[in-house]
Structures are given as structure tokens and as C-alpha cells.
XYZ file of C-alpha atoms in Angstrom:
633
model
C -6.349 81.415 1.081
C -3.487 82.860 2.483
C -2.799 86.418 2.963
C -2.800 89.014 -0.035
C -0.017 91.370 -0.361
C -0.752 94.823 -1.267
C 0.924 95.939 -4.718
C 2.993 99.332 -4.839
C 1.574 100.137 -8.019
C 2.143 104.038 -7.968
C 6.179 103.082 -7.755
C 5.832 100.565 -10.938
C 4.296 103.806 -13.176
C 7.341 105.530 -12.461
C 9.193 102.798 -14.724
C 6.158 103.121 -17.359
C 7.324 106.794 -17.750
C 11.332 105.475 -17.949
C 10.076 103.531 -20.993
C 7.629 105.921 -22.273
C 10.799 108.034 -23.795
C 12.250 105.170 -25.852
C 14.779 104.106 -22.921
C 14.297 100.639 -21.190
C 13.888 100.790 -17.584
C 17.194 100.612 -15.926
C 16.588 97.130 -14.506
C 19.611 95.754 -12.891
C 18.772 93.790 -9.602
C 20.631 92.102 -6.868
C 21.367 88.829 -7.045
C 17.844 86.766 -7.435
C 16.648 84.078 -5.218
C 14.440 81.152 -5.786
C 11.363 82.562 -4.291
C 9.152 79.040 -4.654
C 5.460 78.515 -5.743
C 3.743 81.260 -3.777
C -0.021 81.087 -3.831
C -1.497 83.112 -6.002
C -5.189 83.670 -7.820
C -5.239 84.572 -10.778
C -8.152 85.028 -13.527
C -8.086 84.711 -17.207
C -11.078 85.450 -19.369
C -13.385 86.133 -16.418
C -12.799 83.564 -14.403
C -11.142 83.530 -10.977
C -8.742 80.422 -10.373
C -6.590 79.694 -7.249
C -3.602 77.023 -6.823
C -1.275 77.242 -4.076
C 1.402 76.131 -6.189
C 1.011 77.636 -9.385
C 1.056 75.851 -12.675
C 0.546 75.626 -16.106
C -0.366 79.542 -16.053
C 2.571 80.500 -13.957
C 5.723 79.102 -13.581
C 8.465 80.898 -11.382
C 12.204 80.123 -12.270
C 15.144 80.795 -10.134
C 15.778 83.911 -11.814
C 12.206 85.274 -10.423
C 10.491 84.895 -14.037
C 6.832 84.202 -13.822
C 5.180 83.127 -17.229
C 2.075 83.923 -18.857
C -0.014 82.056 -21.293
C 1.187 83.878 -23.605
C 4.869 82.872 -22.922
C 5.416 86.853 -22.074
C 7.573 86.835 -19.302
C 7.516 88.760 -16.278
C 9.923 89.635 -13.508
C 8.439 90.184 -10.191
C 10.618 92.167 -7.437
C 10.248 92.564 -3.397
C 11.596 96.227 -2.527
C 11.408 96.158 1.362
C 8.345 94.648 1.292
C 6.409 95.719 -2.267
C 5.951 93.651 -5.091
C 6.656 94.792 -8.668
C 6.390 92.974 -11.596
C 8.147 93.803 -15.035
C 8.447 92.564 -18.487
C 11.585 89.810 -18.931
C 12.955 93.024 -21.557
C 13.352 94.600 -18.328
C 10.085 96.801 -19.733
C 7.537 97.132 -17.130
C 4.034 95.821 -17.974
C 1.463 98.004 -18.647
C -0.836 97.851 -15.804
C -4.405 98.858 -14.911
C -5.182 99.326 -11.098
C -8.210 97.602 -10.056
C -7.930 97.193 -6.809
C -4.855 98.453 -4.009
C -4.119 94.943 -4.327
C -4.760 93.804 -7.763
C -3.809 94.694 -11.323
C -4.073 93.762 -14.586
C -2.125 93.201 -17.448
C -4.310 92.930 -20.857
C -6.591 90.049 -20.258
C -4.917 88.510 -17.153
C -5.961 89.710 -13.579
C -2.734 89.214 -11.438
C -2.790 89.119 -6.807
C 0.535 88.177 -6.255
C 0.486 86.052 -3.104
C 2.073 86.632 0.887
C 5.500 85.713 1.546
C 6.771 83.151 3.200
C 6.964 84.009 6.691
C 10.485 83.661 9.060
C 10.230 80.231 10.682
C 10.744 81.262 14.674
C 13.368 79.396 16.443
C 12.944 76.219 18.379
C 14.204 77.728 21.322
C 11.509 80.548 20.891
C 8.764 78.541 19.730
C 9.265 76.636 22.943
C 8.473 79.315 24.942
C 5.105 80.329 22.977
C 1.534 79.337 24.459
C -1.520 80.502 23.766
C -1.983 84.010 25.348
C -4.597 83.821 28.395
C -3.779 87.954 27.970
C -6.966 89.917 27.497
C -4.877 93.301 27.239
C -4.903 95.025 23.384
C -1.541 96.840 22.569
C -1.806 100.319 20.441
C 1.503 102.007 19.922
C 1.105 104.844 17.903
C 4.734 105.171 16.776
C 5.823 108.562 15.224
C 8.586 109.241 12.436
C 11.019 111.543 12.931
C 9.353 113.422 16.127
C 10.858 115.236 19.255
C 9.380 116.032 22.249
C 8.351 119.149 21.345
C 4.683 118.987 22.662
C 2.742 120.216 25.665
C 3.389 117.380 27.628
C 7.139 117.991 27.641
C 6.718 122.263 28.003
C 6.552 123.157 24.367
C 3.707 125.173 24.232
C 4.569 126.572 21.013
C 0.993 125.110 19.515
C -1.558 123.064 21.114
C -1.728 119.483 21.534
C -4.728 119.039 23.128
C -4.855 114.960 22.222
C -1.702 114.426 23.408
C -1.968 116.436 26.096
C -5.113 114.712 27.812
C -3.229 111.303 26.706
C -0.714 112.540 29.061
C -2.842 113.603 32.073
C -4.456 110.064 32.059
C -1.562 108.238 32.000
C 2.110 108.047 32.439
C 4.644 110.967 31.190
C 8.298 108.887 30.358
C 11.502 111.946 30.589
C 14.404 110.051 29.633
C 13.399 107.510 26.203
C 16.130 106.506 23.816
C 15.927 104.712 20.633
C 19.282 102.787 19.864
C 19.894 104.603 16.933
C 18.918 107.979 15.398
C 18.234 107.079 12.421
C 15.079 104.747 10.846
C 15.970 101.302 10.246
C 18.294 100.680 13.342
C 16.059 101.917 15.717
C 13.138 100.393 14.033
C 15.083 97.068 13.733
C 15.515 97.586 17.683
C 11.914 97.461 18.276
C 10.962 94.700 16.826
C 13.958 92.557 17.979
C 14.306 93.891 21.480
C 18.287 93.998 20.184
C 20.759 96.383 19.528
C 21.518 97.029 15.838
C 24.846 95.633 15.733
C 23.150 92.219 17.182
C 20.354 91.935 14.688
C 21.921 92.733 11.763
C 19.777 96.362 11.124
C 23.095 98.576 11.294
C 21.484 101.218 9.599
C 19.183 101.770 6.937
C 17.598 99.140 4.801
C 16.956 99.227 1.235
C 19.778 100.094 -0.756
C 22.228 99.983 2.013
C 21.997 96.187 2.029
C 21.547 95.862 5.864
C 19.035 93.622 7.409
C 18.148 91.429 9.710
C 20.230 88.386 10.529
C 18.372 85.458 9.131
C 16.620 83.892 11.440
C 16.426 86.534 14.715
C 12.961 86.611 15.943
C 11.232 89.477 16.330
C 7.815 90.215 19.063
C 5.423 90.553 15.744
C 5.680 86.558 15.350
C 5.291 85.849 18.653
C 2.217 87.595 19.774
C 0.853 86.822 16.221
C 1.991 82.546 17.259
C 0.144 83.404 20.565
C -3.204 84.691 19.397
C -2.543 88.199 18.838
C -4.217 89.929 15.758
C -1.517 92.201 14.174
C -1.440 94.926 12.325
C 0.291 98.127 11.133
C -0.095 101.158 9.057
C 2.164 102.884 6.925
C 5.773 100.890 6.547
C 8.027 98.581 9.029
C 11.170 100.055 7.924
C 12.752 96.792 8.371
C 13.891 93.688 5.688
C 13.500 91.237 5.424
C 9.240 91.926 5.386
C 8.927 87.872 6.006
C 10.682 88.632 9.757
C 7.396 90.911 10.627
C 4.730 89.209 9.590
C 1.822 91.519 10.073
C -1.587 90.210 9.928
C -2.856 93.316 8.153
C -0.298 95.673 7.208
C -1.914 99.457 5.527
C 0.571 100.800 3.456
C -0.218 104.474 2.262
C 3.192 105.391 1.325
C 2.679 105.983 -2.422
C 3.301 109.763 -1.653
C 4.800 109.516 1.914
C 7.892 111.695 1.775
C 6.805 113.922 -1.350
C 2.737 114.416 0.321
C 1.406 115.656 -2.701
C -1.405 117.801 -1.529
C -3.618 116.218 -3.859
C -3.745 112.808 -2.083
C -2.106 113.237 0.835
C -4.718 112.528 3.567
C -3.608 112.163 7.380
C -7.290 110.166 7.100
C -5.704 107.220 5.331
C -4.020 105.777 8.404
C -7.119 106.087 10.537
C -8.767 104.551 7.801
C -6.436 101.557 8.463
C -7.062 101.055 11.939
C -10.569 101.450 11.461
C -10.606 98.532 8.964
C -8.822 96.762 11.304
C -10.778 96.916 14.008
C -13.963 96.927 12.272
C -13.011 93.750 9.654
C -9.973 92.011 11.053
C -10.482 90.605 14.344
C -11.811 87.555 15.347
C -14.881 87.920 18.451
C -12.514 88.196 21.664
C -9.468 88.358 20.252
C -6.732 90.519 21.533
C -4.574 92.606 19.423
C -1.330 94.488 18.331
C -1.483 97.327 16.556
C 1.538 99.810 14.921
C -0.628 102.916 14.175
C 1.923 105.185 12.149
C 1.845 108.413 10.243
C 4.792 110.274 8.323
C 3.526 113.936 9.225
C 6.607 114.528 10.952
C 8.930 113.313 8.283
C 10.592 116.053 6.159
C 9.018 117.643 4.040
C 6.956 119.031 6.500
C 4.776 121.423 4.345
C 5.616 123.325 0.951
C 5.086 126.850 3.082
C 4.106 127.338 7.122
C 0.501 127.804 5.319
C -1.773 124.515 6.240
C -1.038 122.298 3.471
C -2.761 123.851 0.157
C -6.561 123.449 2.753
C -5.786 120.159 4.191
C -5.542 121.739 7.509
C -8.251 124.123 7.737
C -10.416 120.740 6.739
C -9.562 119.285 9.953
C -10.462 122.597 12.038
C -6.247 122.929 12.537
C -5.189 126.341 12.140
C -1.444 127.396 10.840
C 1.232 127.830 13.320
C 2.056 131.339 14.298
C 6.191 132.125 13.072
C 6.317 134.771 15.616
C 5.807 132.369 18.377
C 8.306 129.523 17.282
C 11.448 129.690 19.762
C 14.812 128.675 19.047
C 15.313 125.298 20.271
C 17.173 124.046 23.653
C 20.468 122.654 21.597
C 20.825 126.097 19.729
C 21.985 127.815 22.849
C 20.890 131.864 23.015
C 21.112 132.045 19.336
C 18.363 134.838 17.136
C 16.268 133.440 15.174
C 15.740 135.087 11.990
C 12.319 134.828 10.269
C 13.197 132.543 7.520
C 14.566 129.842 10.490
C 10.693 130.572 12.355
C 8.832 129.984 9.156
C 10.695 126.690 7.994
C 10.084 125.591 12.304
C 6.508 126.591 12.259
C 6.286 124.011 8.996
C 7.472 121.210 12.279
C 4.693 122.388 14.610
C 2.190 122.157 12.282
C 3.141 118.614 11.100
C 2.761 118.331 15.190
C -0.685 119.293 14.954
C -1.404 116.868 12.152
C -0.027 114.474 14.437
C -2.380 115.543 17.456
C -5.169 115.308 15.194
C -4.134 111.489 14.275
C -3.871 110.337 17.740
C -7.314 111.685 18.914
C -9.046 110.209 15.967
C -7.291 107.101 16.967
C -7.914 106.851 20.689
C -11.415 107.616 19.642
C -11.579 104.234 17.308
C -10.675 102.679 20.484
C -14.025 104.017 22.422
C -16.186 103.582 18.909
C -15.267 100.057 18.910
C -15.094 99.050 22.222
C -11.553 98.987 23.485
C -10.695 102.074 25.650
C -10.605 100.040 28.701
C -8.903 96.909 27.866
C -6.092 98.584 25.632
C -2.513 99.943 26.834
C -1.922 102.898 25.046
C 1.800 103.968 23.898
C 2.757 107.225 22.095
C 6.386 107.762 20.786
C 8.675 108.213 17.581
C 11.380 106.345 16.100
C 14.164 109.266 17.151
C 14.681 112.952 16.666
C 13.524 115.059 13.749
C 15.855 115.729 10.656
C 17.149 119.395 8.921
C 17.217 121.088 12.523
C 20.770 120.867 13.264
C 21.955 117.812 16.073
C 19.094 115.858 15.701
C 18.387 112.908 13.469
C 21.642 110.372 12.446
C 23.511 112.437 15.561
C 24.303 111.048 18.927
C 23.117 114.022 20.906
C 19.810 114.106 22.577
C 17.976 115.713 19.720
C 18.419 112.562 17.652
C 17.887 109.800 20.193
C 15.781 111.343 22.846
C 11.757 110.255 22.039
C 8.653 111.578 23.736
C 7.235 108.500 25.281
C 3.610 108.656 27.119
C 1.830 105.488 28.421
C -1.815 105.185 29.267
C -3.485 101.532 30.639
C -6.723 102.061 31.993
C -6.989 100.495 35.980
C -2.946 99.688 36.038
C -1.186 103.199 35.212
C -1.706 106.054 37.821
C -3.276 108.932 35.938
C -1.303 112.203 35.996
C 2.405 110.452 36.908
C 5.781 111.816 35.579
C 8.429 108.557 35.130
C 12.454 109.250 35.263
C 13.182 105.547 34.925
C 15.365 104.942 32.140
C 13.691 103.483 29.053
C 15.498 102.256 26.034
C 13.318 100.675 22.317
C 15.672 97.549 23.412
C 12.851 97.345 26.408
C 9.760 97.539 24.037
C 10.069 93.602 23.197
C 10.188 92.345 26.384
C 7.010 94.958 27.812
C 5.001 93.758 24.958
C 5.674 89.984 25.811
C 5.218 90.927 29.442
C 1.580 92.636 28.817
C 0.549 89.426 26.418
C 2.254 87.136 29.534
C 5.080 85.523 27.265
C 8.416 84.840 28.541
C 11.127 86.681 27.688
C 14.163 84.986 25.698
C 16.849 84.914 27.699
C 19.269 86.874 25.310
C 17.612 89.958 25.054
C 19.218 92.564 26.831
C 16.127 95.001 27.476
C 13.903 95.317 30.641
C 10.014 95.180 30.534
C 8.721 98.126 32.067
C 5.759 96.856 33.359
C 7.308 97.221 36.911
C 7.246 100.375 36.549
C 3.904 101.140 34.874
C 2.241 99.402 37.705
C 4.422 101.337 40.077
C 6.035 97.600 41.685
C 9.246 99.418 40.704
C 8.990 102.974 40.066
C 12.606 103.669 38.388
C 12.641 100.550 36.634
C 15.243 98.054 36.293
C 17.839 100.097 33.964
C 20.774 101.566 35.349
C 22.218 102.473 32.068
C 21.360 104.005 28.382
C 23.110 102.609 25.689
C 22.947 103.637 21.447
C 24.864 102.313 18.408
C 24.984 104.547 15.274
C 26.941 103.787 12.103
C 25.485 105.013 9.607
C 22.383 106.168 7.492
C 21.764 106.037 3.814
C 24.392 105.228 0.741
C 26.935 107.246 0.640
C 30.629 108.003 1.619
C 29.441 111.101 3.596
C 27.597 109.094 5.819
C 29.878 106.983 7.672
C 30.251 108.103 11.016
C 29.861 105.415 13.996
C 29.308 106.036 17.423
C 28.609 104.270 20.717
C 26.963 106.569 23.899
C 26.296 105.234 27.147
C 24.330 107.842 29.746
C 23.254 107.211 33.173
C 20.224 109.308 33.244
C 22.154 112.745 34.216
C 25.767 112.188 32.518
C 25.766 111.418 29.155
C 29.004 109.968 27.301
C 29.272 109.934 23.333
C 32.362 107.946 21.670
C 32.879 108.993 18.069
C 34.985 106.093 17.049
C 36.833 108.404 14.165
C 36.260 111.694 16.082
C 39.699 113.338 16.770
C 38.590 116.835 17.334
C 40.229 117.639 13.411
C 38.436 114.837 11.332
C 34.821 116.221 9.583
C 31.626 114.277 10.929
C 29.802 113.482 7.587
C 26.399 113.083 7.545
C 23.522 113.587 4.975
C 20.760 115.089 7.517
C 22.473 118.956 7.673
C 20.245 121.675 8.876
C 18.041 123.017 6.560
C 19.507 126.070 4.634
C 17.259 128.288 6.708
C 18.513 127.206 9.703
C 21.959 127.094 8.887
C 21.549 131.049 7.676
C 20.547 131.403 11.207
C 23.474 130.014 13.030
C 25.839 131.425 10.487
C 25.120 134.837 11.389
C 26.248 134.840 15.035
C 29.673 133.636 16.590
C 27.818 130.850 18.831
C 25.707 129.790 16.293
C 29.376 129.444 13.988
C 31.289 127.844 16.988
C 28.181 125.021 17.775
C 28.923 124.294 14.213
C 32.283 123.892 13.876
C 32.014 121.845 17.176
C 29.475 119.813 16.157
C 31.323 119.299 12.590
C 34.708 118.378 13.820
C 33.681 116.321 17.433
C 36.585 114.909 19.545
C 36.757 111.370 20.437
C 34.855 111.451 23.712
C 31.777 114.283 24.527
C 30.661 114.659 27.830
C 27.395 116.511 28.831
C 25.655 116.838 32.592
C 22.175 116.535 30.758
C 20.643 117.725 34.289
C 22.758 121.462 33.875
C 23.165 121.215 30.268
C 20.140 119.482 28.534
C 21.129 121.199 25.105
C 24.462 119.051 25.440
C 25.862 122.769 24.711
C 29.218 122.363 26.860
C 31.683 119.205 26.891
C 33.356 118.190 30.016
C 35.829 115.389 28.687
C 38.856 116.131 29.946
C 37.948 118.275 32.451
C 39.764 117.116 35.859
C 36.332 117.938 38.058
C 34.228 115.289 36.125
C 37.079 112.623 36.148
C 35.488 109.999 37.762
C 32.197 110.440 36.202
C 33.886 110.450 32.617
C 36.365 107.131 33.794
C 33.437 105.519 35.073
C 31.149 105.930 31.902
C 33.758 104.878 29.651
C 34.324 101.417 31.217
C 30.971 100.847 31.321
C 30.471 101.431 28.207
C 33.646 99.488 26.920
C 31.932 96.389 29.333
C 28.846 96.967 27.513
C 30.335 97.050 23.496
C 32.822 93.615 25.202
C 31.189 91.337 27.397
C 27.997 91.720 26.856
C 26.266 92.830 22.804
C 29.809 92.343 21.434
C 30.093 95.103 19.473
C 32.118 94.058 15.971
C 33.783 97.578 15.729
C 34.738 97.525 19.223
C 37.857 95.361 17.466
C 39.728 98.449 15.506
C 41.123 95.822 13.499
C 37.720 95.076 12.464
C 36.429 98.517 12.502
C 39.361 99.353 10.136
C 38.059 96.402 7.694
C 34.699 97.165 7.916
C 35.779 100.870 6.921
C 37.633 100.139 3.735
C 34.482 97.762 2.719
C 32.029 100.233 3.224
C 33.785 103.109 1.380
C 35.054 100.412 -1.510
C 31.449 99.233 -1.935
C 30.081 103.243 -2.126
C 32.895 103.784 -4.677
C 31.750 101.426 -6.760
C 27.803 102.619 -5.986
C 28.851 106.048 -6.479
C 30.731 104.865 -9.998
C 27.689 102.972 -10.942
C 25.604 105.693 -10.295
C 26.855 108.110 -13.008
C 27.361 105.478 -15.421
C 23.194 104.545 -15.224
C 21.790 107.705 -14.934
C 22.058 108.944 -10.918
C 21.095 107.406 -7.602
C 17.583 107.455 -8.503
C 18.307 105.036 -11.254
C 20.067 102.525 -9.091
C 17.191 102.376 -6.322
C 14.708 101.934 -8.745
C 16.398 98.990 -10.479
C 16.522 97.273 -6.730
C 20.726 97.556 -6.700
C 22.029 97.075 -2.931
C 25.542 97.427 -1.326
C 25.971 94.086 -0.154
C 26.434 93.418 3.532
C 26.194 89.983 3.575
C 29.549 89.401 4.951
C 29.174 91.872 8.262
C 25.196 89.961 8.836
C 25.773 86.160 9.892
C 22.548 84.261 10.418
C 21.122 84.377 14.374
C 22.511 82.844 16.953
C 22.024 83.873 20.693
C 24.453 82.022 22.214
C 26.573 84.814 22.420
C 24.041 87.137 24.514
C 23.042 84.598 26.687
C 23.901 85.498 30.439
């Protein structure tokens, strides 16, 4: 039997209580797709049936209908990657849990079946073998995280975890995603591609952006090669059938809200433990995504440990008094208020310590400290603290990054090679000793972990932000290229006059805080109105506090970047909004198409309403299916 997906039944209640007040569920998809006969078991009166192409109980129709018995119909929905399943009324069924997998609706017993996965490429399937690799691959991989963490001089709390992670293995200074914000840079890991080449422009879901139908991504080739796979908590990616995870563990039922009464930083360790423990084969060699959502907003309802989770796990609360304002803020005060809502960051920091030693210490229960390379990091900067997440300055694409493999990394060693998420495909099929496809445009680092070539084989950091979630204030692209000590950022619509939307402002507490001096009021304005070009030296000016475009001294330096960057965006990802004719069209769509969501919205009751019904922008036009001819050197 194939696979069993897991069912988000705490999202399906919330349509139960839409209905429960006399009002149908506001069910208004996207356009449906003939999914196929999935296979499916099923049991009816007590008995458990299988058919991998269901009949006679179940029949699915193009419109995504499945039948019962009982000629009841239901509607069954993928939401990046969870299943719901609804009466044909647009009613959801009543369901009873049994099982995080299974429910049931009166006398029938219902496990919807895996999806299809993405067939891989000839091209790429040419280039798979079975792995002769006996190296396991643990990245625990953070959600909105800095570096602010003993390792990198914040000593604001302790991090003892992460900081004896760092002193036995490899300390990375200058990480960048290729986008701050989710999806893209997600979408970047997987591929090994910028976001504008895989078809992730920003974020999933309701945004209609995805991956180009067909692009391969490293999950189905180490899984092709032998590699076990799995992942806890979500990919942040759609299509789910382009990373086909062995065993995904999906806790996210209160991920963003964590409701003290469930939320448990135990349920991803719980995950990994499974894994290990029930989901590898004798010898086999394995990926695993090890993820938590501590560091997502909200961090906690108060800078008090989380209503007693905390003080369970021997964590104690951060200390307001000893939060500092951070490096981008310049010399501004901080006010209590601004240390209480910051202390609520460290301690989600702690939480995160805490995850990462019980994690490494699954590793030694079950055998795999020594034959495992080790990767910490986060998906870009965090959110609500002012020039961080969905910005182009270092707050939002700057990532802690610490390696450890036991017998190849030197213990103890500080790295200044350049390291972009582009790199993390071609490193992973480097350690499982795959070839690289030829159109990727990262660099394994495993040069440099082994110290062949210290500082790597990057000359050059690139990132490509457009945009974040639905909405017309989010739309704000922009391209940054940075050699490691300059740094160039390119708003394409900056002019110095124009507003820079964006829906991640600075929490009210913080804003307060740089309200009530004249710095904190100029970095504002600056940072709301940006001129085309920005120019930092991130070795004087690491808080990116000072621009030098323009300035005659840094001439060269600024001529140089921007023709590297224009190279980069031409010849060789081919940037479609490099084109203004094109970035012009793709402007009009975009705000036409959030019109018309915005319209939509407060005719059916509010965002909410449209998300839960599954309607998308559509982006089908901007998102043609894969082909790397293009990339190709």
C-alpha cells in the first residue's frame, strides 16, 4: 500500500462551526482538476477494504466528487498539501477523528490516499544511481530566525545546544536565503534555483505561485537514490507532489496561533523519533528536515514562559532588562514595552535551543552521531522587528548557518565563504555523491567543509524578492547582489518618494520606540520611502545604517556591483522583470488580480473566508512548465 496522507482535520472543524450558525460554508474553489483513482482503504460496516483504483464505493469525477454508498457526495480539497473533504452542498461532513490520519463519517471509515508524485525529468533521472553514500543528512531548518545566538555574539540568553553545535563544527558569517520571505526561499532550497526560475516568486497558497511543473527538486532525488526522507512541520512549497517526503510530521494544527493548551515544542521531536525509530530500513541512509515554528510570530502571549510550558522544560523567562536594541536600529533607547515584546524573541530562541539538543541527542540514542552531517539554519530573518523579514536588508536575508560532520569538519572553525540556499541542492547531492544538473546555478560547499577550498567557490550573493502574501500593499520587488563586504539593493519601483509597502511592519511596540527619537523617525522614513539603488559597506556598517549610492568615493564599487548584477538578472537566471516592459505587465496583473481578491473579499465575508474556500490569484500565466535549457552554461 502506498503512502497515507495525514488529514488536517482541526482546519475542516473550522467549516463545521461556519455551518453550525445556519450559513453554508463559503466553498468556492479554484478551478478543479481531474485528480484520478488514488488508492485509498476504506471500511464499511467493520470491515477494512483496499483497491488502488477505487470503485463501486468511490468514484472521483473531474469536478473532485467522491461518492458514497449512500450516493452522498463529497468534495475532497488539497490546500498546500492537506486533504479536506466536504459535502457536494458545499457543507462539510461531520467527522469523528480516529486517528491523525483517519476519520469517519457515520458508518464509513475514510484514509484518503498519497498523491501522485512529480515524475523527475529524463535528463535528471539519467543522472540518478543508487547512492554508495553512507553519510545521513539532518538540517534542522528554523522559521523566521536571525542570528541572534551565542555563536554569532548575542549573549542576550543562553544557547548552550547551539553553542556546543558550534564549537564542534563549522561557524558560516555570511548565509543568504534568496528571498526574505517563506515560500521563495523555501522554494530555493529544494530546487537549488532562484525564485524567479522555479516558479516560487513568493508565497504559496493563496497567492497562486508555485513551482513550474515539472522542475525537480533534491527531495526526489536522494529519495530515487536510496535516501529515506522525511520532514516535520510543513514544506512551504506547492505543489506537495514536487517534495515527496517519505514521512512528512505535520503538527501545524495550531502553528502560528500556539495555543498553550497543545502547543508542545515535543511534537517535532516526537517526529524524528518515529522516524528514526519506525521508518528506516537496516543500513539505510537518510534525509531529514527537522523544523519547528518557535520563532514564528507570535512568539508568546507575554515575555512570561508560555502559560508553564517553559518552566516544564527547565527554560527560564528571558530577562527585559537585558534585551539590547538590535544592530540595524542604530543608537536608538529602548523603551520597556520594545524589551518586553524582544524578550518574547529570545525566549522562542530558547525553545529553539531546547529542540536542537533533544534532536542531536536522537542522533546518539539511535546510533547516528558519527555518520550524520549536521546543519542548523532558518529560512530568513524574523518578522515585526523593523528591516527584517520580506526586506532586502541583512535582517531579512542574512541566516545563522552552523555545520557539524563528524571526521570531515574541523571542530571550532569560523567560515567567511559566501553561502547562498541556491548552494544547499547541490551540497546535499554532493554528500549523497550525485551529480549535479548542469543548470543549477549554486556551488556545493563541500570544498569548503573539508577545507579543499576554504572560501568556497562563490564570488557573489545574489536575492530576488517580489512579494509576500495577497495584497496590494505587498508588492515591492527587489534584486541585491553583495560581494561579501559591499552590499547593493535595487528596488525596482524605489525612487526615493514612492512608499515601500509591505505587510511585516514592526510591531506597535517597536515602532513606539523608534517614533520617539529623531533617528529612530529618520531610519523610518528611509526605510519607507528607499531610492532606487542602496549601498552599504557591511564590513563598517553591518546595520546597513548609512547608504553610499551616489557617493563619488564608492564609485567604482557601486558601478561594478550594478553590472554584475544586471549580468546576473540577463545572461545568466533571466530575470522576467529585468524587461520593464514586462515588469510593467506583470504590475498591472498583479494589482488587477488583488482588486478583484480584495472585491471578492468583502462581498464573502473577509480574507479569512476566501482562504478557507481554497480561492487563489492565478499565476498561471507568469509560471511556464520547466525547462533548463535556458540556465544551461
Amino acid at each position: 500500500m502506498k503512502k497515507e496522507i495525514y488529514l488536517f482535520i482541526v482546519a475542516a472543524m473550522v467549516f463545521v462551526s461556519c455551518t453550525s450558525a445556519g450559513k453554508p460554508a463559503p466553498i468556492e474553489p479554484a478551478v478543479s482538476s481531474d485528480k484520478g483513482t488514488l488508492p485509498s482503504k476504506f471500511q464499511l460496516e467493520g470491515d477494512w477494504q483496499q483497491e488502488d483504483q477505487p470503485h463501486k464505493v468511490f468514484s472521483f469525477s473531474s469536478d473532485n466528487q467522491v461518492l458514497t454508498p449512500s450516493g452522498a457526495g463529497l468534495r475532497w480539497e488539497e490546500r498546500d498539501g492537506e486533504y479536506f473533504l466536504f459535502w457536494k452542498s458545499g457543507h462539510p461532513a461531520k467527522i469523528e477523528r480516529i486517528r491523525d490520519n483517519t476519520i469517519r463519517i457515520g458508518k464509513l471509515t475514510y484514509v484518503r490516499g498519497a498523491a501522485a508524485e512529480s515524475a523527475l525529468p529524463a535528463s535528471i533521472e539519467a543522472l540518478i544511481r543508487a547512492t554508495n553514500s553512507t553519510t545521513n543528512i539532518l538540517f534542522i531548518h528554523m522559521e523566521d530566525m536571525g542570528c541572534e545566538i551565542a555563536p554569532y555574539g548575542d549573549y542576550t540568553q543562553e544557547t548552550p545546544a547551539l553553542s556546543r553545535l558550534a564549537d564542534e563544527g563549522m561557524v558560516f558569517e555570511r548565509v543568504n536565503v534568496t528571498a526574505p520571505s517563506c515560500a521563495p526561499s523555501r522554494g530555493s532550497l529544494f530546487t537549488g534555483l532562484y525564485p524567479h526560475q522555479n516558479g516560487m516568486w513568493a508565497f504559496d497558497q493563496t497567492h497562486g505561485f508555485e513551482y513550474r511543473e515539472g522542475v525537480p527538486t533534491f527531495v526526489q532525488m536522494l529519495k530515487a537514490a536510496g535516501y529515506a526522507t522525511g520532514i516535520s512541520y510543513k514544506t512551504g512549497v506547492s505543489p506537495q507532489s514536487a517534495v515527496p517526503f517519505d514521512y512528512k510530521y505535520n503538527y501545524n494544527s495550531n502553528a502560528l496561533g500556539k495555543d498553550p493548551g497543545r502547543f508542545r515544542v515535543s511534537n517535532c521531536i516526537d517526529g524524528f523519533e518515529d522516524f528514526l525509530k519506525n521508518r528506516l530500513q537496516p543500513g539505510q541512509v537518510f534525509y531529514f528536515q527537522a523544523q519547528t515554528n518557535d520563532t514564528h510570530t507570535p512568539w508568546s502571549p507575554s515575555y512570561e514562559p508560555i502559560r508553564g510550558m517553559e518552566s516544564k522544560l527547565g527554560l527560564h523567562p528571558v530577562d527585559p532588562q537585558s534585551v539590547q536594541a538590535l544592530p540595524h536600529w542604530g543608537d536608538i533607547e529602548m523603551t520597556d514595552k520594545a524589551r518586553e515584546y524582544l524578550a518574547t524573541y529570545y525566549g522562542a530562541i530558547q525553545r529553539v535551543d531546547y529542540y536542537v539538543e533533544q534532536v542531536l541527542a536522537l542522533l546518539e540514542k539511535y546510533g547516528h552521531s558519527e555518520d550524520t552531517l549536521v546543519i542548523f539554519s532558518s529560512d530568513h530573518g524574523p518578522s515585526d522587528l523593523h528591516r527584517g523579514k520580506t526586506t532586502s536588508y541583512e535582517y531579512g536575508l542574512r541566516v545563522p548557518f552552523i555545520v557539524k560532520w563528524p571526521g570531515v569538519v574541523e571542530p571550532g572553525v569560523r567560515s567567511e565563504a559566501l553561502v547562498s540556499f541556491v548552494d544547499l541542492m547541490p551540497t546535499f547531492l554532493d554528500v549523497a555523491e550525485l551529480p549535479k544538473p548542469a543548470y543549477l546555478p549554486g556551488h556545493s560547499i563541500v570544498p569548503v567543509l573539508t577545507g579543499e577550498r576554504p572560501g568556497g567557490d562563490r564570488e557573489l550573493l545574489f536575492s530576488a524578492y517580489n512579494t509576500h502574501t495577497t495584497g496590494l500593499k505587498n508588492f515591492w520587488p527587489a534584486r541585491t547582489v553583495s560581494d561579501g563586504r559591499f552590499k547593493l539593493i535595487y528596488n525596482l519601483l524605489g525612487d526615493g518618494e514612492t512608499t515601500r509597502p509591505g505587510d511585516n511592519d514592526s510591531s506597535f511596540a517597536i515602532t513606539k520606540m523608534m517614533e520617539a527619537s529623531k533617528e529612530g523617525r529618520d531610519l523610518i522614513e528611509r526605510s519607507a520611502t528607499p531610492p532606487t539603488f542602496e549601498l552599504f559597506d557591511l564590513q563598517k556598517d553591518a546595520g546597513e545604517l548609512t547608504n553610499l549610492a551616489g557617493n563619488p568615493e564608492y564609485q567604482q564599487v557601486e558601478a561594478q556591483l550594478k553590472t554584475s548584477l544586471a549580468n546576473w538578472r540577463n545572461k545568466i537566471v533571466m530575470d522576467p522583470l529585468a524587461d520593464p516592459a514586462t515588469l510593467k505587465e506583470f504590475a498591472e496583473d498583479y494589482y488587477q488580480q488583488t482588486k478583484e481578491w480584495e472585491a471578492k473579499a468583502k462581498s464573502k465575508g473577509g480574507e479569512k473566508a476566501l482562504k478557507q474556500a481554497g480561492w487563489r490569484l492565478d499565476k498561471s500565466r507568469w509560471i511556464p512548465a520547466w525547462d533548463p535549457s535556458p540556465y544551461l552554461p
